[in-house]
Amino acid sequence: MKAVKILEYLATQPQGQGTSEIARQTQMNKTTVFKLLETLQLVGFVEKSIHDSRYKLGFGLIKIAHNSLQSLDIVALTAPFLEQLNKETDETIHLAVLNEKSLIYVAKLESTQSVRTISRIGRTAPLYCTGMGKAMLSTFSGDELDRYFAEIKLEQYTASTITSKQQLMEEVQKIKLQGYAIDNSEHEEDIRCIAVPLTAKSQLYGAISLSAPKYRMDDITLNSYLPLVMAAQQNIQDRLQVAF
């Protein structure tokens, strides 16, 4: 996996290395290496020296599990499908991976419309009140869900945030059955979101979402976008099956 190859090489270079040398040593295209380094830097896995532009391992790496590292490589793998979904809908598309008990945004494609969602790569968000988070929770086992809800505080972000464990468990089961999650302004006011998990070979790699202001995504529009989101999910999962 490309991201891990970079991290493994940097583990042997305590003083850091520049993009060109990293590309040469890992036998990867320099542009690909640069994009992966940008993502790794945003999530804290590598740090860039302000003096000589060398990259070295970051402190964030210690906190993130190996499965999250694997998920970083899907930034490149998912790119063509997320770009297509963005073009088809002209709404904001996100990719996130699991980060302990929350999610972290690792890719974002903006809408060209004047009113957009507020988010940024590298930002974290709760699982229980976001579309992508709930989609990821739907892949958890019963024991994993019990541990998750035992260890977090269910905070009220908006008037629509579900803060009842029982209601959330029912919501997760519903998502598991239907295959997708809806965020009805549960984390950010006046934002609706459709999200689906990304899994392959019984492993969770993350989730993707389509988000828009509520006034642009009524139920009719949401239902028209749903097949597009699920088609992107299927295409990505087909590639995950052979890529990892």
Steps between C-alpha positions, in 0.01 A plus 500: 500500500641837393443700819656227715803478265562870559463464878726194507769688308471809724536272803859441380565873454487672841636824352230498233508498120376714212225407255737409215707262710189339652363444150830349384538269798138380491498475118189711471400797285603830662150649456343198671750523786434873542121446522539215749741706711249785508233265634737335747602843626140613545419202722823531697681193369789705359643843573665739255798708608449873441875538448581249225162348393603154618237256621529275805264288707252698711366447851150429368623167369526363851131563566355346186448129448640314199156463345471878478836512326370256241197720448718793397587332173134511398537876449666416168289190437168680547593823320350426154171379647465792739582742219228342287246524783594865553451575129167314486348687794705820546482442875774452759652153518701375798718201579574417864678226693456372853714678759461326835147599612448768236551550128754711317442665163773398254353627171246764397364609163314831514175600338527794260180649641510809719366334819718205603569280800762600757768234534871449438747220448654398831194598705354239735131445576292264717370173362153498655373826349658506152395312190841342441539423869166323521581313178823376659321407823267279294798274427585452870422175680262504797790493747680781316187714511452435873861604568467809282185627671642419844807716435354814342282788616200565274510878462226713346640683194169610347130466575502187281789320671398159634635464854313186606713186488191287431392721208852496359523123523169478309631752245820298449300181446282679245811621316644150504186366331456774240870546425522878536477773765325837498616794711202732546683806636619296798853645512470826308186712476319497166727237339375165368729216404486155339784267604610143438777289656793364298575137581686214335595155625322567832712811565382859539701747292293812563189670362394745232225760509310752292404812696289803414302778668157377603318731259685337208444143618136425563385137509447485123849629427653278767337192349624597155858526631489174695559265200799713395657479846443126519642449150816685607515280811475182291770613257735588785436173683566304181841667480567446870442126453799478262714785636551375855 
